[in-house]
Amino acid sequence: MLTGYYIYSAFLFGSFPTSYFLLWGSIALASPFLAAIVWMAKNNLRLAWILPALPMGLLLSLSLAVGVFYIYVSYIEEFIMYAVLCGVFYKNPKQLAAIISVSFIISFIIKQVSPFHF
């Protein structure tokens, strides 16, 4: 059965992006569960130290070009946002050091796993 979205998309654009539809639909279905995890992080110390490192690791992976013998800031805007997030998530020096180290690990994992290289 064809939905209205499919008819309009096929008529206007000549195609129906099924992969985008499934991607955004799965993100919409997962968002309440992710929101519950963030809500529980308010009272859980480990989650409160790990969850801020996720967006910081993403920004770090977008801003830095890392090689065997070098680290180069390729996008300064993302690096500035990384510094701003360091200020936003700051509670004490020990927590900030832990978040920064975990964000570097997450950045490395994203660089290895992601099919998109910026």
CSV table of N, CA, C and O in Angstrom, one decimal:
chain,number,residue,atom,x,y,z
A,1,MET,N,0.8,-1.2,0.0
A,1,MET,CA,0.0,0.0,0.0
A,1,MET,C,0.9,1.2,0.0
A,1,MET,O,1.8,1.4,0.8
A,2,LEU,N,0.6,2.2,-0.9
A,2,LEU,CA,1.4,3.4,-1.0
A,2,LEU,C,0.9,4.4,0.0
A,2,LEU,O,-0.3,4.7,0.1
A,3,THR,N,1.9,5.0,0.7
A,3,THR,CA,1.5,6.1,1.6
A,3,THR,C,1.5,7.4,0.8
A,3,THR,O,2.0,7.6,-0.3
A,4,GLY,N,0.9,8.4,1.5
A,4,GLY,CA,0.9,9.8,0.9
A,4,GLY,C,2.3,10.3,0.7
A,4,GLY,O,2.6,11.0,-0.3
A,5,TYR,N,3.2,10.0,1.6
A,5,TYR,CA,4.6,10.5,1.5
A,5,TYR,C,5.3,9.9,0.3
A,5,TYR,O,6.0,10.6,-0.4
A,6,TYR,N,5.0,8.6,0.1
A,6,TYR,CA,5.6,7.9,-1.0
A,6,TYR,C,5.1,8.5,-2.3
A,6,TYR,O,5.9,8.8,-3.3
A,7,ILE,N,3.8,8.8,-2.4
A,7,ILE,CA,3.3,9.3,-3.6
A,7,ILE,C,3.9,10.7,-3.9
A,7,ILE,O,4.3,11.0,-5.0
A,8,TYR,N,3.9,11.6,-2.9
A,8,TYR,CA,4.4,12.9,-3.1
A,8,TYR,C,5.9,12.9,-3.4
A,8,TYR,O,6.4,13.6,-4.3
A,9,SER,N,6.6,12.1,-2.7
A,9,SER,CA,8.1,12.0,-2.9
A,9,SER,C,8.4,11.5,-4.3
A,9,SER,O,9.3,12.0,-5.0
A,10,ALA,N,7.7,10.4,-4.7
A,10,ALA,CA,7.9,9.9,-6.0
A,10,ALA,C,7.5,10.8,-7.1
A,10,ALA,O,8.1,10.9,-8.2
A,11,PHE,N,6.4,11.6,-6.9
A,11,PHE,CA,5.9,12.5,-7.9
A,11,PHE,C,6.8,13.7,-8.0
A,11,PHE,O,7.2,14.2,-9.1
A,12,LEU,N,7.2,14.3,-6.9
A,12,LEU,CA,8.0,15.5,-6.9
A,12,LEU,C,9.5,15.3,-7.3
A,12,LEU,O,10.1,16.0,-8.0
A,13,PHE,N,10.1,14.2,-6.7
A,13,PHE,CA,11.5,14.0,-6.8
A,13,PHE,C,11.9,12.8,-7.7
A,13,PHE,O,13.0,12.6,-8.0
A,14,GLY,N,10.9,12.0,-8.0
A,14,GLY,CA,11.2,10.8,-8.9
A,14,GLY,C,11.8,9.6,-8.1
A,14,GLY,O,12.1,8.7,-8.8
A,15,SER,N,11.8,9.7,-6.8
A,15,SER,CA,12.4,8.5,-6.1
A,15,SER,C,11.8,8.6,-4.6
A,15,SER,O,11.3,9.6,-4.2
A,16,PHE,N,11.9,7.5,-4.0
A,16,PHE,CA,11.5,7.4,-2.6
A,16,PHE,C,12.7,6.9,-1.8
A,16,PHE,O,13.2,5.8,-2.0
A,17,PRO,N,13.3,7.8,-1.0
A,17,PRO,CA,14.5,7.4,-0.3
A,17,PRO,C,14.2,6.5,0.9
A,17,PRO,O,14.1,6.9,2.0
A,18,THR,N,14.1,5.2,0.6
A,18,THR,CA,13.8,4.2,1.7
A,18,THR,C,14.8,4.2,2.8
A,18,THR,O,14.5,4.1,4.0
A,19,SER,N,16.1,4.3,2.4
A,19,SER,CA,17.1,4.2,3.4
A,19,SER,C,17.1,5.4,4.4
A,19,SER,O,17.2,5.2,5.6
A,20,TYR,N,16.8,6.6,3.9
A,20,TYR,CA,16.7,7.8,4.8
A,20,TYR,C,15.4,7.6,5.7
A,20,TYR,O,15.4,8.0,6.8
A,21,PHE,N,14.3,7.1,5.1
A,21,PHE,CA,13.1,6.9,5.8
A,21,PHE,C,13.3,6.0,7.0
A,21,PHE,O,12.9,6.2,8.1
A,22,LEU,N,14.0,4.9,6.7
A,22,LEU,CA,14.3,3.9,7.8
A,22,LEU,C,15.3,4.4,8.8
A,22,LEU,O,15.1,4.2,10.0
A,23,LEU,N,16.3,5.2,8.4
A,23,LEU,CA,17.3,5.7,9.3
A,23,LEU,C,16.6,6.7,10.3
A,23,LEU,O,16.7,6.6,11.5
A,24,TRP,N,15.9,7.7,9.8
A,24,TRP,CA,15.2,8.7,10.6
A,24,TRP,C,14.1,8.1,11.5
A,24,TRP,O,13.9,8.5,12.6
A,25,GLY,N,13.4,7.1,10.9
A,25,GLY,CA,12.4,6.4,11.7
A,25,GLY,C,13.0,5.6,12.9
A,25,GLY,O,12.5,5.6,14.0
A,26,SER,N,14.2,5.0,12.6
A,26,SER,CA,14.8,4.2,13.7
A,26,SER,C,15.4,5.2,14.8
A,26,SER,O,15.3,4.9,16.0
A,27,ILE,N,15.9,6.3,14.4
A,27,ILE,CA,16.3,7.3,15.3
A,27,ILE,C,15.2,7.9,16.1
A,27,ILE,O,15.3,8.0,17.4
A,28,ALA,N,14.0,8.1,15.5
A,28,ALA,CA,12.8,8.6,16.2
A,28,ALA,C,12.4,7.5,17.2
A,28,ALA,O,11.9,7.9,18.3
A,29,LEU,N,12.5,6.2,16.9
A,29,LEU,CA,12.0,5.2,17.8
A,29,LEU,C,13.0,5.0,19.0
A,29,LEU,O,12.6,4.7,20.1
A,30,ALA,N,14.3,5.2,18.7
A,30,ALA,CA,15.3,5.1,19.8
A,30,ALA,C,15.4,6.3,20.7
A,30,ALA,O,15.9,6.1,21.8
A,31,SER,N,15.0,7.4,20.3
A,31,SER,CA,15.2,8.7,21.1
A,31,SER,C,14.6,8.6,22.5
A,31,SER,O,15.2,9.1,23.4
A,32,PRO,N,13.4,8.0,22.7
A,32,PRO,CA,12.9,8.0,24.1
A,32,PRO,C,13.8,7.2,25.0
A,32,PRO,O,14.0,7.5,26.2
A,33,PHE,N,14.3,6.1,24.5
A,33,PHE,CA,15.2,5.2,25.3
A,33,PHE,C,16.5,6.0,25.6
A,33,PHE,O,17.0,5.9,26.7
A,34,LEU,N,17.0,6.7,24.6
A,34,LEU,CA,18.3,7.5,24.8
A,34,LEU,C,18.0,8.6,25.8
A,34,LEU,O,18.9,9.0,26.6
A,35,ALA,N,16.8,9.2,25.7
A,35,ALA,CA,16.5,10.3,26.7
A,35,ALA,C,16.4,9.7,28.1
A,35,ALA,O,16.8,10.4,29.1
A,36,ALA,N,15.9,8.5,28.3
A,36,ALA,CA,15.8,7.9,29.6
A,36,ALA,C,17.2,7.6,30.1
A,36,ALA,O,17.5,7.8,31.3
A,37,ILE,N,18.2,7.3,29.3
A,37,ILE,CA,19.5,7.1,29.7
A,37,ILE,C,20.1,8.4,30.2
A,37,ILE,O,20.8,8.4,31.2
A,38,VAL,N,19.9,9.4,29.5
A,38,VAL,CA,20.4,10.8,29.9
A,38,VAL,C,19.7,11.2,31.2
A,38,VAL,O,20.4,11.8,32.0
A,39,TRP,N,18.5,10.9,31.3
A,39,TRP,CA,17.8,11.3,32.6
A,39,TRP,C,18.4,10.5,33.8
A,39,TRP,O,18.5,11.1,34.9
A,40,MET,N,18.7,9.2,33.6
A,40,MET,CA,19.3,8.5,34.7
A,40,MET,C,20.7,8.9,35.0
A,40,MET,O,21.2,8.7,36.1
A,41,ALA,N,21.4,9.5,34.0
A,41,ALA,CA,22.8,10.0,34.2
A,41,ALA,C,22.9,11.1,35.3
A,41,ALA,O,23.9,11.3,35.8
A,42,LYS,N,21.7,11.7,35.5
A,42,LYS,CA,21.8,12.8,36.5
A,42,LYS,C,22.1,12.2,37.9
A,42,LYS,O,22.8,12.9,38.7
A,43,ASN,N,21.8,11.0,38.2
A,43,ASN,CA,22.0,10.3,39.5
A,43,ASN,C,23.1,9.3,39.4
A,43,ASN,O,23.5,8.7,40.5
A,44,ASN,N,23.6,9.0,38.3
A,44,ASN,CA,24.7,7.9,38.1
A,44,ASN,C,26.0,8.6,37.7
A,44,ASN,O,26.1,9.2,36.7
A,45,LEU,N,27.0,8.4,38.6
A,45,LEU,CA,28.3,9.1,38.4
A,45,LEU,C,29.0,8.6,37.1
A,45,LEU,O,29.5,9.5,36.4
A,46,ARG,N,29.0,7.4,36.8
A,46,ARG,CA,29.7,6.8,35.6
A,46,ARG,C,29.1,7.4,34.4
A,46,ARG,O,29.8,7.8,33.4
A,47,LEU,N,27.7,7.3,34.3
A,47,LEU,CA,27.1,7.8,33.1
A,47,LEU,C,27.3,9.3,32.9
A,47,LEU,O,27.4,9.9,31.8
A,48,ALA,N,27.3,10.0,34.1
A,48,ALA,CA,27.5,11.5,34.0
A,48,ALA,C,28.9,11.8,33.5
A,48,ALA,O,29.2,12.9,33.0
A,49,TRP,N,29.9,10.9,33.6
A,49,TRP,CA,31.2,11.2,33.2
A,49,TRP,C,31.4,10.7,31.7
A,49,TRP,O,32.3,11.1,31.0
A,50,ILE,N,30.6,9.7,31.3
A,50,ILE,CA,30.8,9.1,30.0
A,50,ILE,C,29.9,9.8,28.9
A,50,ILE,O,30.4,10.1,27.8
A,51,LEU,N,28.7,10.1,29.2
A,51,LEU,CA,27.8,10.7,28.2
A,51,LEU,C,28.2,12.0,27.7
A,51,LEU,O,28.1,12.2,26.4
A,52,PRO,N,28.8,13.0,28.4
A,52,PRO,CA,29.3,14.2,27.8
A,52,PRO,C,30.4,13.9,26.8
A,52,PRO,O,30.7,14.7,25.9
A,53,ALA,N,31.1,12.8,27.0
A,53,ALA,CA,32.3,12.6,26.1
A,53,ALA,C,31.8,12.1,24.7
A,53,ALA,O,32.6,12.2,23.8
A,54,LEU,N,30.6,11.7,24.5
A,54,LEU,CA,30.1,11.2,23.2
A,54,LEU,C,30.0,12.4,22.2
A,54,LEU,O,30.6,12.3,21.1
A,55,PRO,N,29.3,13.5,22.5
A,55,PRO,CA,29.4,14.6,21.5
A,55,PRO,C,30.7,15.2,21.4
A,55,PRO,O,31.1,15.7,20.3
A,56,MET,N,31.5,15.2,22.5
A,56,MET,CA,32.8,15.8,22.4
A,56,MET,C,33.7,15.0,21.5
A,56,MET,O,34.5,15.5,20.8
A,57,GLY,N,33.6,13.6,21.6
A,57,GLY,CA,34.4,12.8,20.8
A,57,GLY,C,34.0,12.9,19.3
A,57,GLY,O,34.9,12.9,18.4
A,58,LEU,N,32.7,13.1,19.0
A,58,LEU,CA,32.3,13.4,17.6
A,58,LEU,C,32.9,14.7,17.1
A,58,LEU,O,33.4,14.7,16.0
A,59,LEU,N,32.8,15.7,17.9
A,59,LEU,CA,33.4,17.0,17.4
A,59,LEU,C,34.9,16.9,17.3
A,59,LEU,O,35.5,17.5,16.3
A,60,LEU,N,35.6,16.1,18.1
A,60,LEU,CA,37.0,16.0,18.0
A,60,LEU,C,37.4,15.2,16.8
A,60,LEU,O,38.4,15.5,16.1
A,61,SER,N,36.6,14.2,16.5
A,61,SER,CA,36.9,13.4,15.3
A,61,SER,C,36.7,14.2,14.0
A,61,SER,O,37.3,14.0,13.0
A,62,LEU,N,35.7,15.2,14.1
A,62,LEU,CA,35.5,16.0,12.9
A,62,LEU,C,36.6,17.1,12.8
A,62,LEU,O,36.9,17.5,11.7
A,63,SER,N,37.1,17.5,13.9
A,63,SER,CA,38.1,18.7,13.8
A,63,SER,C,39.5,18.3,13.7
A,63,SER,O,40.3,19.1,13.1
A,64,LEU,N,39.9,17.1,14.1
A,64,LEU,CA,41.3,16.8,14.1
A,64,LEU,C,41.7,15.8,12.9
A,64,LEU,O,40.9,14.9,12.7
A,65,ALA,N,42.8,16.0,12.3
A,65,ALA,CA,43.4,15.0,11.4
A,65,ALA,C,44.5,14.4,12.1
A,65,ALA,O,45.5,15.1,12.5
A,66,VAL,N,44.5,13.1,12.4
A,66,VAL,CA,45.5,12.4,13.2
A,66,VAL,C,46.2,11.4,12.3
A,66,VAL,O,45.6,10.6,11.6
A,67,GLY,N,47.5,11.5,12.4
A,67,GLY,CA,48.4,10.6,11.6
A,67,GLY,C,49.3,9.9,12.6
A,67,GLY,O,49.1,9.9,13.8
A,68,VAL,N,50.3,9.2,12.1
A,68,VAL,CA,51.2,8.4,12.9
A,68,VAL,C,52.1,9.4,13.8
A,68,VAL,O,52.3,9.2,14.9
A,69,PHE,N,52.5,10.5,13.1
A,69,PHE,CA,53.5,11.4,13.8
A,69,PHE,C,52.9,12.8,13.9
A,69,PHE,O,53.7,13.7,14.2
A,70,TYR,N,51.6,13.0,13.7
A,70,TYR,CA,51.1,14.4,13.8
A,70,TYR,C,49.6,14.4,14.2
A,70,TYR,O,48.9,13.4,14.1
A,71,ILE,N,49.3,15.5,14.8
A,71,ILE,CA,47.9,15.9,15.0
A,71,ILE,C,47.7,17.3,14.5
A,71,ILE,O,48.4,18.2,14.8
A,72,TYR,N,46.7,17.4,13.6
A,72,TYR,CA,46.5,18.7,12.9
A,72,TYR,C,45.0,19.1,13.0
A,72,TYR,O,44.1,18.3,12.8
A,73,VAL,N,44.8,20.4,13.4
A,73,VAL,CA,43.4,20.9,13.5
A,73,VAL,C,43.0,21.3,12.1
A,73,VAL,O,43.4,22.3,11.6
A,74,SER,N,42.1,20.5,11.5
A,74,SER,CA,41.7,20.7,10.1
A,74,SER,C,40.5,21.6,10.1
A,74,SER,O,40.3,22.4,9.1
A,75,TYR,N,39.6,21.6,11.0
A,75,TYR,CA,38.4,22.4,11.1
A,75,TYR,C,38.4,23.1,12.5
A,75,TYR,O,38.1,22.5,13.5
A,76,ILE,N,38.7,24.4,12.5
A,76,ILE,CA,38.9,25.2,13.7
A,76,ILE,C,37.5,25.4,14.4
A,76,ILE,O,37.5,25.5,15.6
A,77,GLU,N,36.4,25.5,13.6
A,77,GLU,CA,35.1,25.8,14.2
A,77,GLU,C,34.7,24.6,15.1
A,77,GLU,O,34.2,24.8,16.2
A,78,GLU,N,34.9,23.4,14.7
A,78,GLU,CA,34.6,22.2,15.5
A,78,GLU,C,35.5,22.1,16.7
A,78,GLU,O,35.0,21.7,17.8
A,79,PHE,N,36.7,22.5,16.6
A,79,PHE,CA,37.6,22.5,17.7
A,79,PHE,C,37.2,23.6,18.7
A,79,PHE,O,37.3,23.3,20.0
A,80,ILE,N,36.7,24.7,18.3
A,80,ILE,CA,36.2,25.8,19.2
A,80,ILE,C,35.0,25.2,19.9
A,80,ILE,O,34.9,25.5,21.1
A,81,MET,N,34.1,24.6,19.2
A,81,MET,CA,32.9,24.0,19.9
A,81,MET,C,33.3,22.9,20.9
A,81,MET,O,32.7,22.8,21.9
A,82,TYR,N,34.4,22.2,20.6
A,82,TYR,CA,34.9,21.2,21.6
A,82,TYR,C,35.4,21.9,22.8
A,82,TYR,O,35.0,21.5,23.9
A,83,ALA,N,36.1,23.0,22.7
A,83,ALA,CA,36.5,23.8,23.8
A,83,ALA,C,35.3,24.4,24.6
A,83,ALA,O,35.3,24.4,25.8
A,84,VAL,N,34.3,24.8,23.9
A,84,VAL,CA,33.1,25.3,24.5
A,84,VAL,C,32.4,24.2,25.3
A,84,VAL,O,31.9,24.4,26.4
A,85,LEU,N,32.3,23.0,24.7
A,85,LEU,CA,31.7,21.9,25.5
A,85,LEU,C,32.5,21.5,26.7
A,85,LEU,O,32.0,21.1,27.7
A,86,CYS,N,33.8,21.7,26.6
A,86,CYS,CA,34.7,21.5,27.8
A,86,CYS,C,34.3,22.4,28.9
A,86,CYS,O,34.2,22.0,30.1
A,87,GLY,N,34.0,23.7,28.6
A,87,GLY,CA,33.5,24.6,29.5
A,87,GLY,C,32.1,24.4,30.0
A,87,GLY,O,31.8,24.5,31.2
A,88,VAL,N,31.2,23.9,29.2
A,88,VAL,CA,29.8,23.6,29.5
A,88,VAL,C,29.8,22.4,30.5
A,88,VAL,O,29.0,22.4,31.5
A,89,PHE,N,30.5,21.4,30.2
A,89,PHE,CA,30.4,20.1,31.0
A,89,PHE,C,31.4,20.1,32.2
A,89,PHE,O,31.5,19.2,32.9
A,90,TYR,N,32.1,21.2,32.5
A,90,TYR,CA,33.1,21.3,33.5
A,90,TYR,C,32.4,21.3,34.9
A,90,TYR,O,31.4,22.0,35.2
A,91,LYS,N,32.8,20.3,35.8
A,91,LYS,CA,32.4,20.3,37.2
A,91,LYS,C,33.6,20.4,38.1
A,91,LYS,O,33.5,21.2,39.0
A,92,ASN,N,34.6,19.6,37.8
A,92,ASN,CA,35.8,19.7,38.6
A,92,ASN,C,36.9,19.2,37.6
A,92,ASN,O,36.7,18.6,36.6
A,93,PRO,N,38.2,19.4,38.0
A,93,PRO,CA,39.3,19.1,37.1
A,93,PRO,C,39.4,17.6,36.8
A,93,PRO,O,39.8,17.2,35.7
A,94,LYS,N,39.1,16.8,37.8
A,94,LYS,CA,39.2,15.3,37.6
A,94,LYS,C,38.2,14.8,36.6
A,94,LYS,O,38.5,14.0,35.7
A,95,GLN,N,37.0,15.3,36.7
A,95,GLN,CA,35.9,15.0,35.8
A,95,GLN,C,36.2,15.5,34.4
A,95,GLN,O,36.0,14.7,33.4
A,96,LEU,N,36.8,16.7,34.3
A,96,LEU,CA,37.1,17.2,32.9
A,96,LEU,C,38.2,16.4,32.3
A,96,LEU,O,38.2,16.1,31.1
A,97,ALA,N,39.2,16.0,33.1
A,97,ALA,CA,40.3,15.1,32.5
A,97,ALA,C,39.8,13.8,32.1
A,97,ALA,O,40.2,13.3,31.0
A,98,ALA,N,38.9,13.2,32.8
A,98,ALA,CA,38.3,11.9,32.4
A,98,ALA,C,37.4,12.1,31.2
A,98,ALA,O,37.5,11.2,30.2
A,99,ILE,N,36.7,13.1,31.0
A,99,ILE,CA,35.8,13.4,29.9
A,99,ILE,C,36.7,13.6,28.6
A,99,ILE,O,36.5,13.1,27.6
A,100,ILE,N,37.8,14.4,28.8
A,100,ILE,CA,38.7,14.6,27.6
A,100,ILE,C,39.4,13.3,27.2
A,100,ILE,O,39.5,13.1,26.0
A,101,SER,N,39.8,12.5,28.1
A,101,SER,CA,40.5,11.3,27.7
A,101,SER,C,39.5,10.3,27.1
A,101,SER,O,39.8,9.7,26.1
A,102,VAL,N,38.3,10.2,27.6
A,102,VAL,CA,37.3,9.3,27.0
A,102,VAL,C,36.9,9.9,25.6
A,102,VAL,O,36.6,9.1,24.7
A,103,SER,N,36.8,11.2,25.5
A,103,SER,CA,36.5,11.8,24.2
A,103,SER,C,37.5,11.5,23.1
A,103,SER,O,37.2,11.3,21.9
A,104,PHE,N,38.8,11.5,23.5
A,104,PHE,CA,39.9,11.1,22.6
A,104,PHE,C,39.7,9.6,22.1
A,104,PHE,O,39.9,9.3,21.0
A,105,ILE,N,39.4,8.8,23.1
A,105,ILE,CA,39.1,7.4,22.7
A,105,ILE,C,38.0,7.2,21.8
A,105,ILE,O,38.0,6.5,20.8
A,106,ILE,N,36.9,7.9,22.1
A,106,ILE,CA,35.7,7.8,21.2
A,106,ILE,C,36.0,8.4,19.9
A,106,ILE,O,35.5,7.9,18.8
A,107,SER,N,36.8,9.5,19.8
A,107,SER,CA,37.2,10.1,18.5
A,107,SER,C,38.0,9.1,17.7
A,107,SER,O,37.8,8.9,16.5
A,108,PHE,N,38.9,8.3,18.3
A,108,PHE,CA,39.6,7.3,17.6
A,108,PHE,C,38.7,6.2,17.1
A,108,PHE,O,38.9,5.8,16.0
A,109,ILE,N,37.8,5.8,17.9
A,109,ILE,CA,36.9,4.7,17.5
A,109,ILE,C,36.0,5.2,16.3
A,109,ILE,O,35.8,4.5,15.3
A,110,ILE,N,35.5,6.5,16.4
A,110,ILE,CA,34.7,7.0,15.3
A,110,ILE,C,35.6,7.1,14.0
A,110,ILE,O,35.1,6.8,12.9
A,111,LYS,N,36.8,7.5,14.1
A,111,LYS,CA,37.7,7.6,12.9
A,111,LYS,C,37.9,6.2,12.3
A,111,LYS,O,38.0,6.0,11.1
A,112,GLN,N,38.0,5.1,13.1
A,112,GLN,CA,38.2,3.8,12.6
A,112,GLN,C,36.9,3.2,12.0
A,112,GLN,O,37.0,2.4,11.0
A,113,VAL,N,35.8,3.5,12.6
A,113,VAL,CA,34.5,2.8,12.2
A,113,VAL,C,33.8,3.6,11.1
A,113,VAL,O,33.1,2.9,10.3
A,114,SER,N,33.8,4.9,11.2
A,114,SER,CA,33.0,5.7,10.3
A,114,SER,C,33.4,5.5,8.8
A,114,SER,O,34.6,5.7,8.5
A,115,PRO,N,32.4,5.3,7.9
A,115,PRO,CA,32.7,5.3,6.5
A,115,PRO,C,32.9,6.6,5.9
A,115,PRO,O,33.4,6.8,4.8
A,116,PHE,N,32.5,7.7,6.6
A,116,PHE,CA,32.7,9.1,6.1
A,116,PHE,C,33.9,9.7,6.7
A,116,PHE,O,34.1,9.7,7.9
A,117,HIS,N,34.8,10.2,5.8
A,117,HIS,CA,36.0,10.9,6.2
A,117,HIS,C,35.9,12.3,5.8
A,117,HIS,O,35.8,12.6,4.6
A,118,PHE,N,36.0,13.2,6.8
A,118,PHE,CA,35.9,14.6,6.4
A,118,PHE,C,37.3,15.2,6.4
A,118,PHE,O,38.2,14.9,7.0
